[in-house]
């Protein structure tokens, strides 16, 4: 990313928020900001970056918004009068940072998760429609539709540009965290080549979560999410072979992990666990921290991981928590105990026949020395997974 | 998550379509137009195409000089792919819902299958 691009990305949400705060009407403001960004992207590299880039963007976007609004309301006499009443050369909106309010608006409950993600990336992340489309491997027109539909929905829901009332805040914060988590997960990929753009998504998710954490330092789950992202992303350099195939956690070259990110993540999650109410993101971050702190795979403190999964199982139970917990059980008490628990867990329809259930069974059978039975389970898992790198990995385990 | 919605045809379904009156056919096209509009508006449509008649298909020879002369490319198949939708939606359930809006679903000729993702979780 060049200097102008990163400058624009940084200022985009603040400019949009300032405009919406001052004028109202998210849809028109968003269009105006997109045009101002486009103008900056073409002018700045030639004419140089203005002394006050944010002020420049706000002024240009503000002017454009007035033009757009005039066009929109030209047909309606009453509103036309209002526009005429607006004094010419009115001062641009005050330069205050409303990124947080903007983030809450983009994660509005009236939108689908896919729309929340697309809108957040464009309005808050400052990514272009083309960049978002590339990351999600869909045509630009699809993302364009998703964004314009999302803007219409926000308009129709009558949402105003202000922080949600305190009573709604926990639920709305949860939605914001989920969107940031989705953006991170989409970007957390081992594939190389055309998928490299997705690394930008993990970086973007971490940047946005970091900004949010700076504003809400007392939110334990937010700190937990940031820690989880840092602790997971720290393993990225060791996670893929040069040919793009996945390296499982146990086989990664741990010297290639990002120590600074691990340090920061461990610090964040330790502080959150001791000072705030414990939540699922913090527990997941704590589990990641235990893995990351082991210098060799065999040093992993499985007893501690099992303890954390026990807590997670109580706080936020789910089929994947059940499976991961069983792996920890097997590492602490041996594969036979793990396999027995797996048999019982399979009564849950969400786990029966799931590719991950087969993969865990295969792994435990391997640990128990039952190679042939393990092979069969790896084959079943490979057939049922929807991830190409995982399919290749499971097929190689079945063959090996 | 992306899903491919495949619309299959067989001689029986073709015969049913051919027996339709103009008004009944117009109703079928209207259902498709409405589905397309809704999927574009919701942002779930990735791409949709109708395929030419199976008789227009050509099979790529496996090796030079080894192509077989047959009536059609896949004469043994009872059912032929007539068209498809590639949608990007929230869940398998939603993809099934979209599939059920395709008129051919009434004949049991619509199949929905998830598309493989290029990224994978940690293992």
PDB file of N, CA and C in Angstrom, chain A residues 181 184 188 223-235 249 252 254 257-259 261-267 269-270 273 280-295 300-302 304-306 308-309 312 324, chain B residues 122:
ATOM      1  N   UNK A 181     -14.631 -10.128  13.723  1.00  0.00           N
ATOM      2  CA  UNK A 181     -14.181 -11.523  13.757  1.00  0.00           C
ATOM      3  C   UNK A 181     -14.357 -12.171  12.372  1.00  0.00           C
ATOM      4  N   UNK A 184     -11.725 -10.878   9.992  1.00  0.00           N
ATOM      5  CA  UNK A 184     -10.440 -11.513  10.294  1.00  0.00           C
ATOM      6  C   UNK A 184     -10.404 -12.938   9.731  1.00  0.00           C
ATOM      7  N   UNK A 188      -7.895 -14.801   7.145  1.00  0.00           N
ATOM      8  CA  UNK A 188      -6.911 -15.717   7.712  1.00  0.00           C
ATOM      9  C   UNK A 188      -6.817 -16.967   6.863  1.00  0.00           C
ATOM     10  N   UNK A 223     -11.064  -6.619  24.157  1.00  0.00           N
ATOM     11  CA  UNK A 223      -9.639  -6.876  24.388  1.00  0.00           C
ATOM     12  C   UNK A 223      -9.325  -8.334  24.058  1.00  0.00           C
ATOM     13  N   UNK A 224     -10.252  -9.238  24.443  1.00  0.00           N
ATOM     14  CA  UNK A 224     -10.071 -10.659  24.164  1.00  0.00           C
ATOM     15  C   UNK A 224     -10.026 -10.934  22.671  1.00  0.00           C
ATOM     16  N   UNK A 225     -10.906 -10.257  21.918  1.00  0.00           N
ATOM     17  CA  UNK A 225     -10.949 -10.457  20.466  1.00  0.00           C
ATOM     18  C   UNK A 225      -9.651  -9.973  19.823  1.00  0.00           C
ATOM     19  N   UNK A 226      -9.178  -8.800  20.251  1.00  0.00           N
ATOM     20  CA  UNK A 226      -7.928  -8.274  19.700  1.00  0.00           C
ATOM     21  C   UNK A 226      -6.781  -9.245  20.011  1.00  0.00           C
ATOM     22  N   UNK A 227      -6.760  -9.765  21.241  1.00  0.00           N
ATOM     23  CA  UNK A 227      -5.726 -10.721  21.631  1.00  0.00           C
ATOM     24  C   UNK A 227      -5.820 -11.982  20.776  1.00  0.00           C
ATOM     25  N   UNK A 228      -7.053 -12.467  20.586  1.00  0.00           N
ATOM     26  CA  UNK A 228      -7.258 -13.680  19.776  1.00  0.00           C
ATOM     27  C   UNK A 228      -6.719 -13.486  18.360  1.00  0.00           C
ATOM     28  N   UNK A 229      -7.011 -12.317  17.774  1.00  0.00           N
ATOM     29  CA  UNK A 229      -6.526 -12.038  16.419  1.00  0.00           C
ATOM     30  C   UNK A 229      -4.994 -12.012  16.383  1.00  0.00           C
ATOM     31  N   UNK A 230      -4.390 -11.311  17.339  1.00  0.00           N
ATOM     32  CA  UNK A 230      -2.930 -11.184  17.350  1.00  0.00           C
ATOM     33  C   UNK A 230      -2.267 -12.542  17.560  1.00  0.00           C
ATOM     34  N   UNK A 231      -2.816 -13.339  18.493  1.00  0.00           N
ATOM     35  CA  UNK A 231      -2.223 -14.640  18.817  1.00  0.00           C
ATOM     36  C   UNK A 231      -2.385 -15.631  17.667  1.00  0.00           C
ATOM     37  N   UNK A 232      -3.468 -15.488  16.901  1.00  0.00           N
ATOM     38  CA  UNK A 232      -3.695 -16.369  15.757  1.00  0.00           C
ATOM     39  C   UNK A 232      -2.829 -15.928  14.580  1.00  0.00           C
ATOM     40  N   UNK A 233      -2.836 -14.613  14.320  1.00  0.00           N
ATOM     41  CA  UNK A 233      -2.085 -14.081  13.190  1.00  0.00           C
ATOM     42  C   UNK A 233      -0.583 -14.262  13.371  1.00  0.00           C
ATOM     43  N   UNK A 234      -0.146 -14.351  14.622  1.00  0.00           N
ATOM     44  CA  UNK A 234       1.281 -14.524  14.909  1.00  0.00           C
ATOM     45  C   UNK A 234       1.827 -15.802  14.274  1.00  0.00           C
ATOM     46  N   UNK A 235       0.946 -16.802  14.056  1.00  0.00           N
ATOM     47  CA  UNK A 235       1.400 -18.091  13.514  1.00  0.00           C
ATOM     48  C   UNK A 235       1.417 -18.108  11.982  1.00  0.00           C
ATOM     49  N   UNK A 249      -0.858 -27.104  13.312  1.00  0.00           N
ATOM     50  CA  UNK A 249      -0.238 -26.449  14.467  1.00  0.00           C
ATOM     51  C   UNK A 249       0.940 -27.239  15.032  1.00  0.00           C
ATOM     52  N   UNK A 252       4.229 -26.931  12.939  1.00  0.00           N
ATOM     53  CA  UNK A 252       4.750 -25.629  12.516  1.00  0.00           C
ATOM     54  C   UNK A 252       6.128 -25.342  13.115  1.00  0.00           C
ATOM     55  N   UNK A 254       8.076 -23.213  15.019  1.00  0.00           N
ATOM     56  CA  UNK A 254       7.671 -22.185  15.978  1.00  0.00           C
ATOM     57  C   UNK A 254       8.630 -20.999  16.056  1.00  0.00           C
ATOM     58  N   UNK A 257       7.167 -17.944  14.331  1.00  0.00           N
ATOM     59  CA  UNK A 257       6.015 -17.211  14.869  1.00  0.00           C
ATOM     60  C   UNK A 257       6.424 -15.787  15.251  1.00  0.00           C
ATOM     61  N   UNK A 258       5.479 -14.871  15.157  1.00  0.00           N
ATOM     62  CA  UNK A 258       5.735 -13.461  15.444  1.00  0.00           C
ATOM     63  C   UNK A 258       5.706 -13.233  16.964  1.00  0.00           C
ATOM     64  N   UNK A 259       6.912 -13.171  17.567  1.00  0.00           N
ATOM     65  CA  UNK A 259       7.011 -13.072  19.030  1.00  0.00           C
ATOM     66  C   UNK A 259       6.393 -11.786  19.587  1.00  0.00           C
ATOM     67  N   UNK A 261       3.866 -10.051  18.407  1.00  0.00           N
ATOM     68  CA  UNK A 261       2.400 -10.160  18.404  1.00  0.00           C
ATOM     69  C   UNK A 261       1.942 -11.067  19.546  1.00  0.00           C
ATOM     70  N   UNK A 262       2.689 -12.158  19.775  1.00  0.00           N
ATOM     71  CA  UNK A 262       2.332 -13.088  20.862  1.00  0.00           C
ATOM     72  C   UNK A 262       2.414 -12.365  22.203  1.00  0.00           C
ATOM     73  N   UNK A 263       3.487 -11.614  22.378  1.00  0.00           N
ATOM     74  CA  UNK A 263       3.698 -10.864  23.617  1.00  0.00           C
ATOM     75  C   UNK A 263       2.532  -9.899  23.869  1.00  0.00           C
ATOM     76  N   UNK A 264       2.165  -9.156  22.831  1.00  0.00           N
ATOM     77  CA  UNK A 264       1.084  -8.190  22.961  1.00  0.00           C
ATOM     78  C   UNK A 264      -0.236  -8.895  23.266  1.00  0.00           C
ATOM     79  N   UNK A 265      -0.492 -10.007  22.549  1.00  0.00           N
ATOM     80  CA  UNK A 265      -1.726 -10.761  22.747  1.00  0.00           C
ATOM     81  C   UNK A 265      -1.827 -11.336  24.154  1.00  0.00           C
ATOM     82  N   UNK A 266      -0.725 -11.916  24.619  1.00  0.00           N
ATOM     83  CA  UNK A 266      -0.712 -12.503  25.964  1.00  0.00           C
ATOM     84  C   UNK A 266      -0.977 -11.416  27.009  1.00  0.00           C
ATOM     85  N   UNK A 267      -0.346 -10.261  26.834  1.00  0.00           N
ATOM     86  CA  UNK A 267      -0.533  -9.149  27.765  1.00  0.00           C
ATOM     87  C   UNK A 267      -1.994  -8.707  27.808  1.00  0.00           C
ATOM     88  N   UNK A 269      -4.782 -10.386  26.878  1.00  0.00           N
ATOM     89  CA  UNK A 269      -5.745 -11.364  27.408  1.00  0.00           C
ATOM     90  C   UNK A 269      -5.540 -11.575  28.903  1.00  0.00           C
ATOM     91  N   UNK A 270      -4.285 -11.515  29.365  1.00  0.00           N
ATOM     92  CA  UNK A 270      -4.054 -11.670  30.807  1.00  0.00           C
ATOM     93  C   UNK A 270      -4.720 -10.534  31.567  1.00  0.00           C
ATOM     94  N   UNK A 273      -8.591 -10.939  31.473  1.00  0.00           N
ATOM     95  CA  UNK A 273      -9.088 -12.036  32.317  1.00  0.00           C
ATOM     96  C   UNK A 273      -9.091 -11.663  33.792  1.00  0.00           C
ATOM     97  N   UNK A 280     -16.333 -15.500  26.014  1.00  0.00           N
ATOM     98  CA  UNK A 280     -15.842 -16.485  25.046  1.00  0.00           C
ATOM     99  C   UNK A 280     -14.612 -16.043  24.242  1.00  0.00           C
ATOM    100  N   UNK A 281     -14.533 -14.771  23.826  1.00  0.00           N
ATOM    101  CA  UNK A 281     -13.359 -14.349  23.051  1.00  0.00           C
ATOM    102  C   UNK A 281     -12.094 -14.418  23.917  1.00  0.00           C
ATOM    103  N   UNK A 282     -12.236 -13.996  25.180  1.00  0.00           N
ATOM    104  CA  UNK A 282     -11.077 -14.049  26.080  1.00  0.00           C
ATOM    105  C   UNK A 282     -10.605 -15.486  26.270  1.00  0.00           C
ATOM    106  N   UNK A 283     -11.569 -16.412  26.427  1.00  0.00           N
ATOM    107  CA  UNK A 283     -11.183 -17.817  26.633  1.00  0.00           C
ATOM    108  C   UNK A 283     -10.507 -18.388  25.395  1.00  0.00           C
ATOM    109  N   UNK A 284     -11.035 -18.048  24.212  1.00  0.00           N
ATOM    110  CA  UNK A 284     -10.399 -18.526  22.983  1.00  0.00           C
ATOM    111  C   UNK A 284      -9.003 -17.948  22.849  1.00  0.00           C
ATOM    112  N   UNK A 285      -8.853 -16.663  23.240  1.00  0.00           N
ATOM    113  CA  UNK A 285      -7.530 -16.028  23.185  1.00  0.00           C
ATOM    114  C   UNK A 285      -6.586 -16.707  24.177  1.00  0.00           C
ATOM    115  N   UNK A 286      -7.118 -17.041  25.354  1.00  0.00           N
ATOM    116  CA  UNK A 286      -6.279 -17.688  26.365  1.00  0.00           C
ATOM    117  C   UNK A 286      -5.789 -19.048  25.867  1.00  0.00           C
ATOM    118  N   UNK A 287      -6.670 -19.787  25.170  1.00  0.00           N
ATOM    119  CA  UNK A 287      -6.281 -21.093  24.613  1.00  0.00           C
ATOM    120  C   UNK A 287      -5.185 -20.894  23.562  1.00  0.00           C
ATOM    121  N   UNK A 288      -5.378 -19.883  22.701  1.00  0.00           N
ATOM    122  CA  UNK A 288      -4.362 -19.583  21.679  1.00  0.00           C
ATOM    123  C   UNK A 288      -3.048 -19.210  22.341  1.00  0.00           C
ATOM    124  N   UNK A 289      -3.141 -18.483  23.458  1.00  0.00           N
ATOM    125  CA  UNK A 289      -1.931 -18.051  24.167  1.00  0.00           C
ATOM    126  C   UNK A 289      -1.161 -19.254  24.716  1.00  0.00           C
ATOM    127  N   UNK A 290      -1.876 -20.236  25.273  1.00  0.00           N
ATOM    128  CA  UNK A 290      -1.202 -21.421  25.816  1.00  0.00           C
ATOM    129  C   UNK A 290      -0.454 -22.154  24.694  1.00  0.00           C
ATOM    130  N   UNK A 291      -1.099 -22.286  23.522  1.00  0.00           N
ATOM    131  CA  UNK A 291      -0.420 -22.916  22.376  1.00  0.00           C
ATOM    132  C   UNK A 291       0.818 -22.105  21.977  1.00  0.00           C
ATOM    133  N   UNK A 292       0.634 -20.776  21.886  1.00  0.00           N
ATOM    134  CA  UNK A 292       1.713 -19.913  21.385  1.00  0.00           C
ATOM    135  C   UNK A 292       2.900 -19.853  22.341  1.00  0.00           C
ATOM    136  N   UNK A 293       2.633 -20.054  23.636  1.00  0.00           N
ATOM    137  CA  UNK A 293       3.710 -19.923  24.608  1.00  0.00           C
ATOM    138  C   UNK A 293       4.583 -21.174  24.691  1.00  0.00           C
ATOM    139  N   UNK A 294       4.107 -22.291  24.148  1.00  0.00           N
ATOM    140  CA  UNK A 294       4.913 -23.519  24.168  1.00  0.00           C
ATOM    141  C   UNK A 294       5.996 -23.420  23.101  1.00  0.00           C
ATOM    142  N   UNK A 295       7.248 -23.573  23.503  1.00  0.00           N
ATOM    143  CA  UNK A 295       8.326 -23.441  22.523  1.00  0.00           C
ATOM    144  C   UNK A 295       8.390 -24.647  21.598  1.00  0.00           C
ATOM    145  N   UNK A 300       3.372 -28.205  25.164  1.00  0.00           N
ATOM    146  CA  UNK A 300       2.041 -27.612  25.307  1.00  0.00           C
ATOM    147  C   UNK A 300       1.377 -28.050  26.611  1.00  0.00           C
ATOM    148  N   UNK A 301       0.864 -27.062  27.351  1.00  0.00           N
ATOM    149  CA  UNK A 301       0.221 -27.337  28.633  1.00  0.00           C
ATOM    150  C   UNK A 301      -1.238 -27.740  28.395  1.00  0.00           C
ATOM    151  N   UNK A 302      -1.442 -29.021  28.057  1.00  0.00           N
ATOM    152  CA  UNK A 302      -2.784 -29.488  27.699  1.00  0.00           C
ATOM    153  C   UNK A 302      -3.761 -29.440  28.864  1.00  0.00           C
ATOM    154  N   UNK A 304      -3.962 -27.157  31.108  1.00  0.00           N
ATOM    155  CA  UNK A 304      -4.486 -25.799  31.175  1.00  0.00           C
ATOM    156  C   UNK A 304      -5.492 -25.553  30.038  1.00  0.00           C
ATOM    157  N   UNK A 305      -5.168 -26.074  28.854  1.00  0.00           N
ATOM    158  CA  UNK A 305      -6.077 -25.924  27.715  1.00  0.00           C
ATOM    159  C   UNK A 305      -7.417 -26.604  28.018  1.00  0.00           C
ATOM    160  N   UNK A 306      -7.342 -27.809  28.621  1.00  0.00           N
ATOM    161  CA  UNK A 306      -8.579 -28.512  28.969  1.00  0.00           C
ATOM    162  C   UNK A 306      -9.409 -27.700  29.961  1.00  0.00           C
ATOM    163  N   UNK A 308      -9.488 -24.487  30.268  1.00  0.00           N
ATOM    164  CA  UNK A 308     -10.089 -23.354  29.545  1.00  0.00           C
ATOM    165  C   UNK A 308     -11.277 -23.822  28.695  1.00  0.00           C
ATOM    166  N   UNK A 309     -11.139 -24.999  28.054  1.00  0.00           N
ATOM    167  CA  UNK A 309     -12.262 -25.530  27.263  1.00  0.00           C
ATOM    168  C   UNK A 309     -13.451 -25.879  28.155  1.00  0.00           C
ATOM    169  N   UNK A 312     -15.150 -22.649  28.629  1.00  0.00           N
ATOM    170  CA  UNK A 312     -15.784 -22.232  27.379  1.00  0.00           C
ATOM    171  C   UNK A 312     -17.036 -23.056  27.122  1.00  0.00           C
ATOM    172  N   UNK A 324     -13.151 -29.793  20.209  1.00  0.00           N
ATOM    173  CA  UNK A 324     -11.820 -29.342  20.627  1.00  0.00           C
ATOM    174  C   UNK A 324     -11.515 -29.754  22.059  1.00  0.00           C
TER     175      UNK A 324
ATOM    176  N   UNK B 122      -7.147 -23.666  11.005  1.00  0.00           N
ATOM    177  CA  UNK B 122      -5.948 -24.279  11.579  1.00  0.00           C
ATOM    178  C   UNK B 122      -6.226 -25.736  11.921  1.00  0.00           C
TER     179      UNK B 122
END
